[in-house]
XYZ file of C-alpha atoms in Angstrom:
608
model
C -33.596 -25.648 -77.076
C -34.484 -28.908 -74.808
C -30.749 -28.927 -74.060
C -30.793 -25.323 -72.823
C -34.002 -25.585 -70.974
C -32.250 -28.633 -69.058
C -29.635 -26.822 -68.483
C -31.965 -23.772 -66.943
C -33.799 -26.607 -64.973
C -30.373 -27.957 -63.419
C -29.237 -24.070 -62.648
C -32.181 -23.187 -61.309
C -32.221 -26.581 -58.795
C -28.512 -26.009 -57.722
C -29.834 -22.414 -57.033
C -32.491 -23.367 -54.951
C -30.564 -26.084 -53.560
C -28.057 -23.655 -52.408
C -30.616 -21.106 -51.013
C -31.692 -23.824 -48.913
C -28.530 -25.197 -47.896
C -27.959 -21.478 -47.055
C -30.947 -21.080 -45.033
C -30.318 -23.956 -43.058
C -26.597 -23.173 -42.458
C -27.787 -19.368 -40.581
C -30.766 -21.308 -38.804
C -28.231 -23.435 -37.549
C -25.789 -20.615 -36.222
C -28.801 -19.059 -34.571
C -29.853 -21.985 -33.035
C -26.012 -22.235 -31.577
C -25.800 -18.683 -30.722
C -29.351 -18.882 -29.022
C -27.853 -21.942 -27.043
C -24.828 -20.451 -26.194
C -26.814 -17.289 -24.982
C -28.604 -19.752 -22.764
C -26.040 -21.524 -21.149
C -23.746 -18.068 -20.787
C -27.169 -16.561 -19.072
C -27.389 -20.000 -16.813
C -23.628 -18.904 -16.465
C -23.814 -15.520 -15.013
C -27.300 -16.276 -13.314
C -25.224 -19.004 -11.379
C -22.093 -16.140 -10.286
C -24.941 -14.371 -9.279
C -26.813 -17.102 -7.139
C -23.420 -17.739 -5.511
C -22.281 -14.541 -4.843
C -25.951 -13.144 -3.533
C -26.381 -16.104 -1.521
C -22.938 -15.613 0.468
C -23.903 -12.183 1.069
C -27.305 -13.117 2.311
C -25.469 -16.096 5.038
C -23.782 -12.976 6.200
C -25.373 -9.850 7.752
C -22.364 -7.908 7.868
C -22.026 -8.350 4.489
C -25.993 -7.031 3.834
C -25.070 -4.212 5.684
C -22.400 -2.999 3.456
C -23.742 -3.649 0.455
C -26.656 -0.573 1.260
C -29.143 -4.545 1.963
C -31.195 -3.709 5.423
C -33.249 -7.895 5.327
C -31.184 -9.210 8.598
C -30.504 -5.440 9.787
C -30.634 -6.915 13.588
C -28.396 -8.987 13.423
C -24.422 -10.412 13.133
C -22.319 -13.136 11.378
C -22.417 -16.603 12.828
C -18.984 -17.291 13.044
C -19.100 -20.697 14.714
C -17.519 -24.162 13.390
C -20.360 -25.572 12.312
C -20.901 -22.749 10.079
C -17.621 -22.998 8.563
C -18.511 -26.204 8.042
C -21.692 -25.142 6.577
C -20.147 -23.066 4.155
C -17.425 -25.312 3.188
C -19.832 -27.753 2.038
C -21.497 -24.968 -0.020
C -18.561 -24.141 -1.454
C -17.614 -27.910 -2.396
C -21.220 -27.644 -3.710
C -20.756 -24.750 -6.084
C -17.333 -26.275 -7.707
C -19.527 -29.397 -8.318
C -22.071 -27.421 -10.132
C -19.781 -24.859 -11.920
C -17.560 -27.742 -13.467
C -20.593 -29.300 -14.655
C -21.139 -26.583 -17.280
C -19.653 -27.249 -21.036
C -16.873 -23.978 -20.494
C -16.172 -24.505 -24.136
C -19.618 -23.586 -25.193
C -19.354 -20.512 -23.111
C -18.418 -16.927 -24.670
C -15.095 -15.153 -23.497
C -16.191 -12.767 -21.176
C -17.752 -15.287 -19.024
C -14.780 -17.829 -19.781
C -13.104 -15.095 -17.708
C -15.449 -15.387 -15.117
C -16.124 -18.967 -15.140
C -12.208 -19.154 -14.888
C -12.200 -16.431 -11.879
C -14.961 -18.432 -9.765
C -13.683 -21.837 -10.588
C -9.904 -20.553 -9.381
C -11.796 -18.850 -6.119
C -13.949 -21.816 -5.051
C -10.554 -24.082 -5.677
C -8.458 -22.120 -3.160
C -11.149 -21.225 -0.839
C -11.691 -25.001 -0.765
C -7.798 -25.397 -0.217
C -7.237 -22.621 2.227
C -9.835 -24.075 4.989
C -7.305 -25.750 6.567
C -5.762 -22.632 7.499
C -8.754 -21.303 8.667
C -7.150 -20.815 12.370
C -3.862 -19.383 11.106
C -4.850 -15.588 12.341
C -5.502 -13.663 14.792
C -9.222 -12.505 14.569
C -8.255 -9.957 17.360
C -5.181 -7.482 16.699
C -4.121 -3.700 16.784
C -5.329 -3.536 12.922
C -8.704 -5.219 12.477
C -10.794 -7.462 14.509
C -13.869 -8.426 16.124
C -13.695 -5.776 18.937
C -13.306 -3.000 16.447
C -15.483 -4.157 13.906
C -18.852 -3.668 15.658
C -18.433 0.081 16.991
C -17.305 0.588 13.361
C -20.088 -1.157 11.660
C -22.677 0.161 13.917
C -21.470 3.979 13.303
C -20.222 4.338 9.716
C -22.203 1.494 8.069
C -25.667 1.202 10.346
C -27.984 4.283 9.006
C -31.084 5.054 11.026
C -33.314 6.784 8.744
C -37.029 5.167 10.766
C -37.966 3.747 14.008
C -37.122 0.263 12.534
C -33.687 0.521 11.629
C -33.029 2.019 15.372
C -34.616 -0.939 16.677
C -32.443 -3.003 14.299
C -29.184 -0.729 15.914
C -30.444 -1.686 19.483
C -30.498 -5.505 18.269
C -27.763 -5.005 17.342
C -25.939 -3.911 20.947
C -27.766 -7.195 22.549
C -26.232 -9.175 19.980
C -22.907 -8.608 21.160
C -22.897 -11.293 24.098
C -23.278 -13.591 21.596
C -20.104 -12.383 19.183
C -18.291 -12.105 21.514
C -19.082 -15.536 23.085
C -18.214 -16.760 19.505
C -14.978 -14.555 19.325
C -13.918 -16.387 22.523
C -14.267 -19.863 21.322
C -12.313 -19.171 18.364
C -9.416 -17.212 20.129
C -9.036 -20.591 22.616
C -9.560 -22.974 19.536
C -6.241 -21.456 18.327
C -4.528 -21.169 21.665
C -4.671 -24.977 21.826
C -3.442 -25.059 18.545
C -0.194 -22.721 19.525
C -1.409 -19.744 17.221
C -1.679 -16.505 20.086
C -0.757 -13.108 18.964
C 2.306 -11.511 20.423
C 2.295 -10.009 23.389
C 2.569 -6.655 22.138
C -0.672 -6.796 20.455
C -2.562 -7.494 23.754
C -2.116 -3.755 25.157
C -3.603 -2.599 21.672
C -6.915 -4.781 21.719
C -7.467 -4.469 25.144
C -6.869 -0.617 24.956
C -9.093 -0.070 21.835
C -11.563 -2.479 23.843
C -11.759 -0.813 27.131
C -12.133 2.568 25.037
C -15.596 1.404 23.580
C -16.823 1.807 27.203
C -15.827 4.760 28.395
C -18.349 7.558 29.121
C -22.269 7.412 29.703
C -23.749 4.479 30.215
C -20.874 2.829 31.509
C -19.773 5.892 34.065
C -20.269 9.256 34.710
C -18.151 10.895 31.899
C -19.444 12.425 28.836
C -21.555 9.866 26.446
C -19.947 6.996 24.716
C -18.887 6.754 21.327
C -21.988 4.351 20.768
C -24.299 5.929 22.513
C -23.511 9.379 21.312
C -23.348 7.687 17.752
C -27.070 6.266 18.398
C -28.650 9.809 20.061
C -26.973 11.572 17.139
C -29.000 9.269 14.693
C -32.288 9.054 16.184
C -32.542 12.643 17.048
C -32.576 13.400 13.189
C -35.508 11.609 12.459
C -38.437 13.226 12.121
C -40.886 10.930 15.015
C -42.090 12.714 18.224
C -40.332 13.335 21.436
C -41.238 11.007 23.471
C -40.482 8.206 20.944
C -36.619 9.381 20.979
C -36.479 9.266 24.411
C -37.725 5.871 24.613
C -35.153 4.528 21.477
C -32.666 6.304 23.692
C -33.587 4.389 26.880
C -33.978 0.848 25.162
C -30.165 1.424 23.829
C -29.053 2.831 27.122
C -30.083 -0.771 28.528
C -28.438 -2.418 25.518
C -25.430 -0.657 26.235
C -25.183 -1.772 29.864
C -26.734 -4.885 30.485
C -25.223 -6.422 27.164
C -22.630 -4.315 25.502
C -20.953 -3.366 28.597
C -20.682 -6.954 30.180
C -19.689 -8.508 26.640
C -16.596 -6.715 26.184
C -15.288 -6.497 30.020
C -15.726 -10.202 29.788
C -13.733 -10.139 26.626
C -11.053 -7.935 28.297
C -10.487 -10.550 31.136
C -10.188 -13.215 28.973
C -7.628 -11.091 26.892
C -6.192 -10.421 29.820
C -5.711 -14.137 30.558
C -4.814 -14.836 27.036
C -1.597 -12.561 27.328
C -0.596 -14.770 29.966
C -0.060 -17.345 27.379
C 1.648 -15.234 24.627
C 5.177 -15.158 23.661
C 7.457 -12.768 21.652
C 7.728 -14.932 18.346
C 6.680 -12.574 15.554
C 6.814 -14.863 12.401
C 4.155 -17.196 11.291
C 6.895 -19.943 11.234
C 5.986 -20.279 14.613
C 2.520 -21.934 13.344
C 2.010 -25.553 13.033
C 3.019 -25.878 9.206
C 4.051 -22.062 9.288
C 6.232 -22.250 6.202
C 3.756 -23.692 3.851
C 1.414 -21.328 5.498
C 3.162 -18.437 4.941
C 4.323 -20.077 1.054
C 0.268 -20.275 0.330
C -0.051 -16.775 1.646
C 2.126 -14.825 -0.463
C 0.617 -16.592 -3.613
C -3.002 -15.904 -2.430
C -1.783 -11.996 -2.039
C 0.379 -11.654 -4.964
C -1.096 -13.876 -7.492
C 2.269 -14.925 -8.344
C 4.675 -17.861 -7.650
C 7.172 -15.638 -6.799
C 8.567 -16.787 -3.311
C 10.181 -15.349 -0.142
C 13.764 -15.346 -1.392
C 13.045 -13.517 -4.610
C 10.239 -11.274 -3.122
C 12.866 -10.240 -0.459
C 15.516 -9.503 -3.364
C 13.414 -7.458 -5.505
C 12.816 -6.065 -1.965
C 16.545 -4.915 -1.688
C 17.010 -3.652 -5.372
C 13.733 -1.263 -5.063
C 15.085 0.042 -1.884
C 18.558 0.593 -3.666
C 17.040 2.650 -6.860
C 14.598 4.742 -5.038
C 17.290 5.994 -2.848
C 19.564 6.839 -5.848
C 16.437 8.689 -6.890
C 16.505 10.449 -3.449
C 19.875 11.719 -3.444
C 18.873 13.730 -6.621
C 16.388 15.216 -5.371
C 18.323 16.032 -1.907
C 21.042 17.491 -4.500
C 18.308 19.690 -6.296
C 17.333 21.215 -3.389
C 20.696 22.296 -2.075
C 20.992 20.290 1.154
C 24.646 19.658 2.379
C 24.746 16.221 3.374
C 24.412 12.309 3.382
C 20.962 10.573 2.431
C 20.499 9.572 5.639
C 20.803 13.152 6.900
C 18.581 14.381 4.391
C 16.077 11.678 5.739
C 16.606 12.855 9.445
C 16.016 16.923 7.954
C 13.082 15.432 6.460
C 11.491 13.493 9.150
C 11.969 16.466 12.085
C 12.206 20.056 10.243
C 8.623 21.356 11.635
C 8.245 22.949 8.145
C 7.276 19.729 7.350
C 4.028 19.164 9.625
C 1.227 20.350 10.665
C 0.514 21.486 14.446
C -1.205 18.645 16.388
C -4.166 20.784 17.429
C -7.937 20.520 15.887
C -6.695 23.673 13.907
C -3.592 22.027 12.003
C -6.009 18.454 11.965
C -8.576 20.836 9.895
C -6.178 22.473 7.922
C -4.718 18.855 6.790
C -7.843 17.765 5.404
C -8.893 21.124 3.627
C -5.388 20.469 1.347
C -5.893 16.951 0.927
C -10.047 17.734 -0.169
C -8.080 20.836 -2.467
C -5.638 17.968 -4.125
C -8.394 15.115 -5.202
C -10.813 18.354 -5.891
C -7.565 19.253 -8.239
C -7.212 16.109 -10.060
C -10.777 15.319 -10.529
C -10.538 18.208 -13.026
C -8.036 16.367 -14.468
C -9.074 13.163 -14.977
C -10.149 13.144 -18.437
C -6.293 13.375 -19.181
C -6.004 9.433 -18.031
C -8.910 8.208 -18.172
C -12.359 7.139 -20.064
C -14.477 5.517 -18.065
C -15.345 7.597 -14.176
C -16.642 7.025 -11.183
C -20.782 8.012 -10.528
C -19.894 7.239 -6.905
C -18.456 10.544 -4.819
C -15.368 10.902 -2.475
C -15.407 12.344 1.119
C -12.619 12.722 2.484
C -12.595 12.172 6.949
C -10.385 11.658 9.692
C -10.366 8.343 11.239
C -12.837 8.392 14.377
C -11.122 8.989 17.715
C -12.045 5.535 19.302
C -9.696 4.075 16.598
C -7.289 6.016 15.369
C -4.661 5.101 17.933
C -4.540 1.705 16.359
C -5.070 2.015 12.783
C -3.348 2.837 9.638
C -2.215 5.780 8.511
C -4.585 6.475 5.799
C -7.068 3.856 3.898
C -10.230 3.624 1.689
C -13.832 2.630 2.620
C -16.017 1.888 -0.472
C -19.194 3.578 -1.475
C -22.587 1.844 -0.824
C -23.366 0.536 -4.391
C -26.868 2.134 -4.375
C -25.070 5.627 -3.807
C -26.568 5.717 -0.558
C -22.920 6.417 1.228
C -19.952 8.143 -0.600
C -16.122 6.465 -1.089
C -14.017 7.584 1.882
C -10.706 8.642 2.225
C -10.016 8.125 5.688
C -6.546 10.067 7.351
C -5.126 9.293 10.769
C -4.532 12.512 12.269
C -3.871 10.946 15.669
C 0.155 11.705 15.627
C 0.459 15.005 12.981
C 3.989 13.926 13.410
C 3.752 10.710 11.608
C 1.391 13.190 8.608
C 4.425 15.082 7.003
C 3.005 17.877 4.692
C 5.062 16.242 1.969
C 3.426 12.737 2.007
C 0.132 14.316 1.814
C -0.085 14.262 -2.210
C 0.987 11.057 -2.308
C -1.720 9.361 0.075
C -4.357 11.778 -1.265
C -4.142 10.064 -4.917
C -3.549 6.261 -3.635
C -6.838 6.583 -1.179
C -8.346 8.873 -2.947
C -7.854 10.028 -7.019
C -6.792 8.428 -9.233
C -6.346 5.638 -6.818
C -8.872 2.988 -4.902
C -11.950 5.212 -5.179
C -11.461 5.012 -9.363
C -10.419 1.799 -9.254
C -13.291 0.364 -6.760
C -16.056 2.554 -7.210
C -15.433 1.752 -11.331
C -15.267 -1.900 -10.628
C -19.135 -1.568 -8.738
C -20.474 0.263 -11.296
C -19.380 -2.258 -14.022
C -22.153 -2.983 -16.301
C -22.375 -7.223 -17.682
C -19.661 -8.385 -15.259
C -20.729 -10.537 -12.390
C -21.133 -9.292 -9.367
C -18.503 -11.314 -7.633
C -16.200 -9.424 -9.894
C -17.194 -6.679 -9.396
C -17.117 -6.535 -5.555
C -14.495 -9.360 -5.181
C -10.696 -8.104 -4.313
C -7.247 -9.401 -5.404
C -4.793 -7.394 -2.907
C -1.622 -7.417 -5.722
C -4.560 -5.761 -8.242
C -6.171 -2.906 -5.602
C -3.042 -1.814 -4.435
C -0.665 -2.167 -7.167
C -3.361 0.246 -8.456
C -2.958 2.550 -5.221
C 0.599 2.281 -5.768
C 0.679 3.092 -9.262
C -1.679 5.869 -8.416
C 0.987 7.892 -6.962
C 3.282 7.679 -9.665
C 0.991 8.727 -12.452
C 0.246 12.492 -11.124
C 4.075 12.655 -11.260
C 4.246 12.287 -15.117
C 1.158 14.341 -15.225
C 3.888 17.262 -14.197
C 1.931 17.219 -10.817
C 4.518 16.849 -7.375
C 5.836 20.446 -8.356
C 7.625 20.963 -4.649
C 10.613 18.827 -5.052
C 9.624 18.146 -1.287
C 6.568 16.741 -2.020
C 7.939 14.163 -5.091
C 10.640 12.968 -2.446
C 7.658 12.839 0.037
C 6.204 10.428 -3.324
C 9.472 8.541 -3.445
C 9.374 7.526 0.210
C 5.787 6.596 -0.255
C 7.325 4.109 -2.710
C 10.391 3.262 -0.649
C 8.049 2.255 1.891
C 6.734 -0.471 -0.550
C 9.678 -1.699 -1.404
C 10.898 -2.129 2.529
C 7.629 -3.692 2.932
C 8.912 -6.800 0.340
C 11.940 -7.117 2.602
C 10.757 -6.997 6.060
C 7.466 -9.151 5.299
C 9.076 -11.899 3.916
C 12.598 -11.322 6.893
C 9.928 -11.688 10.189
C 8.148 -14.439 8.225
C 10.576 -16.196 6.568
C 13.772 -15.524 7.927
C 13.013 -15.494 11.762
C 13.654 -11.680 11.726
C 12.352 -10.659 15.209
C 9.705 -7.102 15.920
C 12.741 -4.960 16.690
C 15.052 -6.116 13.681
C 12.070 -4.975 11.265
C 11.356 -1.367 12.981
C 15.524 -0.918 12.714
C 15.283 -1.310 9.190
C 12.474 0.661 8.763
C 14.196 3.702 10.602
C 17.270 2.928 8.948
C 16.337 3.024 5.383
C 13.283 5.508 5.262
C 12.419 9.203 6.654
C 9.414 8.295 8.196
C 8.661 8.592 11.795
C 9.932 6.258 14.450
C 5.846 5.192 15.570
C 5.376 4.363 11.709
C 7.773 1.861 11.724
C 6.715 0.478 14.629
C 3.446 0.279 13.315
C 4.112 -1.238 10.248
C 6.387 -3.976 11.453
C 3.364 -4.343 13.819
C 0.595 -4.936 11.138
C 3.403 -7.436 8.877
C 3.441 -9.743 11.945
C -0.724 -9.621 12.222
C -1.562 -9.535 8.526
C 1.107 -11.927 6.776
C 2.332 -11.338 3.283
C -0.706 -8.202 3.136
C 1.970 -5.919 2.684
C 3.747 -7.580 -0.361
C 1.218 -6.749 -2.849
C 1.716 -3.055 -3.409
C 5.221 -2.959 -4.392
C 4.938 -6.627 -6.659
C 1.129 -5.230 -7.906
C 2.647 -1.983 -8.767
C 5.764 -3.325 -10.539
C 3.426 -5.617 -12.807
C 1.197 -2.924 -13.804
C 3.929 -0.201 -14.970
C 5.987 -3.365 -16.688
C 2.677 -4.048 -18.720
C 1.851 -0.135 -19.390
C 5.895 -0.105 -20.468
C 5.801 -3.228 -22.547
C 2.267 -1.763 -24.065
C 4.170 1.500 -25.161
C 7.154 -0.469 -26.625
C 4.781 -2.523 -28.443
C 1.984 0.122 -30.094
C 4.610 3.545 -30.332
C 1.870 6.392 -31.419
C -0.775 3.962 -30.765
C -0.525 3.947 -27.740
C -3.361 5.820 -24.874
C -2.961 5.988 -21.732
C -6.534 6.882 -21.169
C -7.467 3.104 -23.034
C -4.382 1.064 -20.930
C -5.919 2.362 -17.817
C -9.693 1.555 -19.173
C -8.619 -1.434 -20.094
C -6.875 -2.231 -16.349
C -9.978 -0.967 -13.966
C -12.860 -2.254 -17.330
C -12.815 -5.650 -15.538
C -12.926 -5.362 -12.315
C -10.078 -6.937 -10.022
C -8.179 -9.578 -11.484
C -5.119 -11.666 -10.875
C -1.979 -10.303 -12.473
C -1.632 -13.144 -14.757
C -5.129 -12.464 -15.621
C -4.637 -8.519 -15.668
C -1.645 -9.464 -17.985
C -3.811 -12.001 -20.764
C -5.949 -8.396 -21.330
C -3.013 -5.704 -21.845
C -2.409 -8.969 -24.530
C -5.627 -8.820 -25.908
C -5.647 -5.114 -26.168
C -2.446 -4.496 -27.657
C -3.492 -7.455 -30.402
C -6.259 -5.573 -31.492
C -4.504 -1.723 -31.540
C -2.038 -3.627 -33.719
């Protein structure tokens, strides 16, 4: 009996023992999980801080994101402020790499790894900081502020108008800035072509046209500005005198800022030459090297982006003779593409009646898919999609179609902007194409998703990797094709030259910046190799010479995305969902490729 009863006693000890070693063992792992819930919150507290605090240095920045605190007011875009913010930046690596990343969970790994490879190359790419041309015939200073002022700057009480009228004085002092910069680069050798001057000064000298600068009809600023305050609901008088104070602006510092600008322009021409590659900047090649891995996320370089380039062109027009074949038509490719590009079938009339009836079909299309889009996808948009024709002071200049993002407090919708400028360059059968790559399924899923994200930081969320956005666009276009959508045969090769547009894009890009190709030699191979109108070639070989290595990152981002969806479907068979790949691709916001690529990994791990 003793025996037994020791042996109880000894149970019962180990037992107890273990119950305690047990205890101890999950108050431990609490303890670890509550510290790594700590740091991970100091984590994403810190994105937060960094990415809140940038938009706070920057009022243009406020003003987008729906934040009225410096609603008066404009960037400082001086040295010293570059400075400034470099040292911030250098500041922000310091304190990020000081957190233990190994004690951090893997969602904000991702993250940590996102801001850490951000800070790194913004820290890096300040030595290119003068390799652009903050004025030209796509973006710039000039255009900016009209813009800003009329589709971002709401009016909705006597305070934001006075904010507006700040505003209008506060463009001596831009510009003033502008100035400085444009000569900094001067002396360095960087001046834009000389075919860019007649653009900027043109969109420039079109800012002041009309009332208060001369007798015509009002301005586009000052018709902009009446239009907003007379909707508010304050007396009379009190519009009137809004209207006066921003009549004044308008001449005594709007007026002077940019004729002063124009002169100097003027001046500035003077000084330009003809040389349309970047390897005409101090360093250009390495330049141009860093550029095309900041835009594609890759390490792919000229020579093999201007290959792939050559073999896209190749395939898609194999895929165009087919469809010139299916329809009947009794000729070469290339005379198919000249049938294409002039039969008037094929546009609408350039008058405000064909302009209206353009965007009615393209609001009918995206109204079409939305119906649709539980077919391809889980996760939608809360944000909604307006679809508007660029504004008249600007559509000479710009693009033929692109995307503005919705306010992230759903004050302002996504909009699909279409330049109806030259109907000719607007063919009918394009018009399905650009309506899903602007529109749906394209950037306003993909963007307005990414602001809505719930636990990701918000410099995900709002940040932008150009190979990611429109690879997406791209890819957008082809997805309503195996939908059984693009039922004219018309409009799928109007899809197909949407593509073969990309692909030329790879080749000429890389030709004018890394091969000395001159303006003229890209707009020949344009016209040579694509149906597309004469002025869009032009245009496009323009914006490759402003915007270096942009244009790359459809065609590579694209190709990445479809080579993970195929690889995905190889992989899982009847597992596979197209509605979960594409969750999975817009879930995290924008990411690299290789990044983009490490999830389609993760996902296809765990279907298994």
């Amino acid at each position: 009996m003793l025996k037994r009863s020791l042996i109880a006693i000894a149970l019962t000890s180990v037992f107890v023992t273990g119950c305690q070693t047990t205890q101890v063992a999950t108050e431990t792992k609490q303890v670890e999980q509550q510290v790594q819930q700590n740091i991970n919150e100091q984590v994403n507290a810190f994105f937060d801080d960094v990415f809140m605090r940038n938009v706070m240095r920057s009022p243009i920045s406020q003003t987008y994101m729906g934040i009225k605190k410096d609603y008066d007011k404009w960037d400082d875009n001086t040295e010293a402020r570059a400075l400034e913010d470099l040292a911030l930046t250098k500041k922000d690596l310091a304190t990020l790499n000081a957190f233990d990343r190994s004690q951090l969970d893997d969602s904000t790994k991702i993250s940590y790894d996102l801001m850490k490879q951000g800070l790194e190359q913004s820290i890096a790419d300040f030595k290119w900081r003068y390799h652009n041309y903050p004025v030209n015939q796509m973006y710039g200073t000039h255009s900016m502020v009209p813009a800003l002022l009329i589709n971002q700057h709401q009016i909705a009480d006597v305070k934001e108008a006075k904010a507006y009228i700040s505003r209008l004085h506060g463009v001596t002092k831009v510009f003033s800035q502008l100035q400085d910069s444009l000569e900094v680069r001067a002396q360095k050798g960087i001046i834009a072509p000389k075919f860019v001057f007649p653009h900027v000064i043109g969109s420039s000298k079109n800012i002041i046209v009309g009332a208060p600068f001369d007798n015509g009809d009002d301005s586009t600023l000052l018709a902009d500005f009446k239009r907003k305050v007379n909707k508010l609901e304050i007396a009379d008088d009190k519009k009137k005198d809004l209207i006066n104070e921003a009549t004044k602006a308008l001449t005594k510092s709007v007026g002077p800022a940019y004729k002063k600008l124009i002169s100097y322009l003027k001046t500035l021409e003077q000084r330009a030459d003809d040389k349309d590659g970047v390897w005409k900047f101090p360093q250009g090649d390495a330049f141009f090297n860093n550029a095309l891995a900041r835009t594609t996320t890759t390490d792919l370089t000229a020579k093999e982006i201007h290959a792939i380039g050559l073999s896209e062109v190749a395939r898609i027009h194999d895929e165009m003779r087919q469809i010139k074949d299916k329809v009947g038509f009794k000729g070469d490719l290339a005379a198919f593409m000249q049938f294409m590009k002039t039969d008037k079938q094929f546009y609408k009339p350039n008058t405000p009646e064909g302009k209206k009836e353009y965007l009615d079909e393209a609001v009918a299309l995206i109204d079409n898919m939305e119906l649709r889009l539980d077919e391809l996808f889980i996760v939608k948009p809360k944000a909604s999609l307006k679809v508007k024709a660029v504004e008249a002071f600007r559509e000479k200049a710009a693009g033929k179609a692109f995307y503005q993002q919705p306010a992230p407090d759903g004050s302002r919708p996504g909009i699909y902007y279409a330049n109806l400028y030259d109907m000719e360059a607007m063919p009918t059968y394009q018009m399905e194409a650009l309506a899903y790559h602007e529109g749906i399924p394209g950037h306003h899923m993909q963007i307005a998703i990414a602001q809505e994200l719930e636990g990701v930081p918000k410099f995900r969320k709002f940040g932008r990797y150009t190979a990611y956005t429109e690879g997406w666009g791209l890819y957008s276009e082809l997805v309503p094709k195996e939908m059984g959508l693009y039922q004219d045969p018309y409009s799928d090769f109007g899809r197909l030259a949407m593509e073969l547009w990309r692909a030329c894009r790879l080749v000429v890009d890389t030709g004018i910046h890394a091969m000395k190709w001159d303006r003229q030699q890209g707009i020949d191979y344009y016209v040579n190799n694509t149906p597309n109108a004469t002025s869009d070639a032009v245009k496009m070989v323009e914006r490759h010479i402003v915007m270096p290595s942009q244009a790359t990152a459809y065609k590579i981002g694209m190709l990445k995305i479809v080579e993970l969806r195929e690889d995905a479907k190889k992989r899982l068979g009847d597992k596979f969902d197209i509605r979960q790949f594409h969750d999975v691709v817009l879930k995290n916001g924008p990411l690299p490729l290789s990044t983009l690529e490490g999830f389609v990994e993760q996902w296809i791990a765990s279907k298994k």
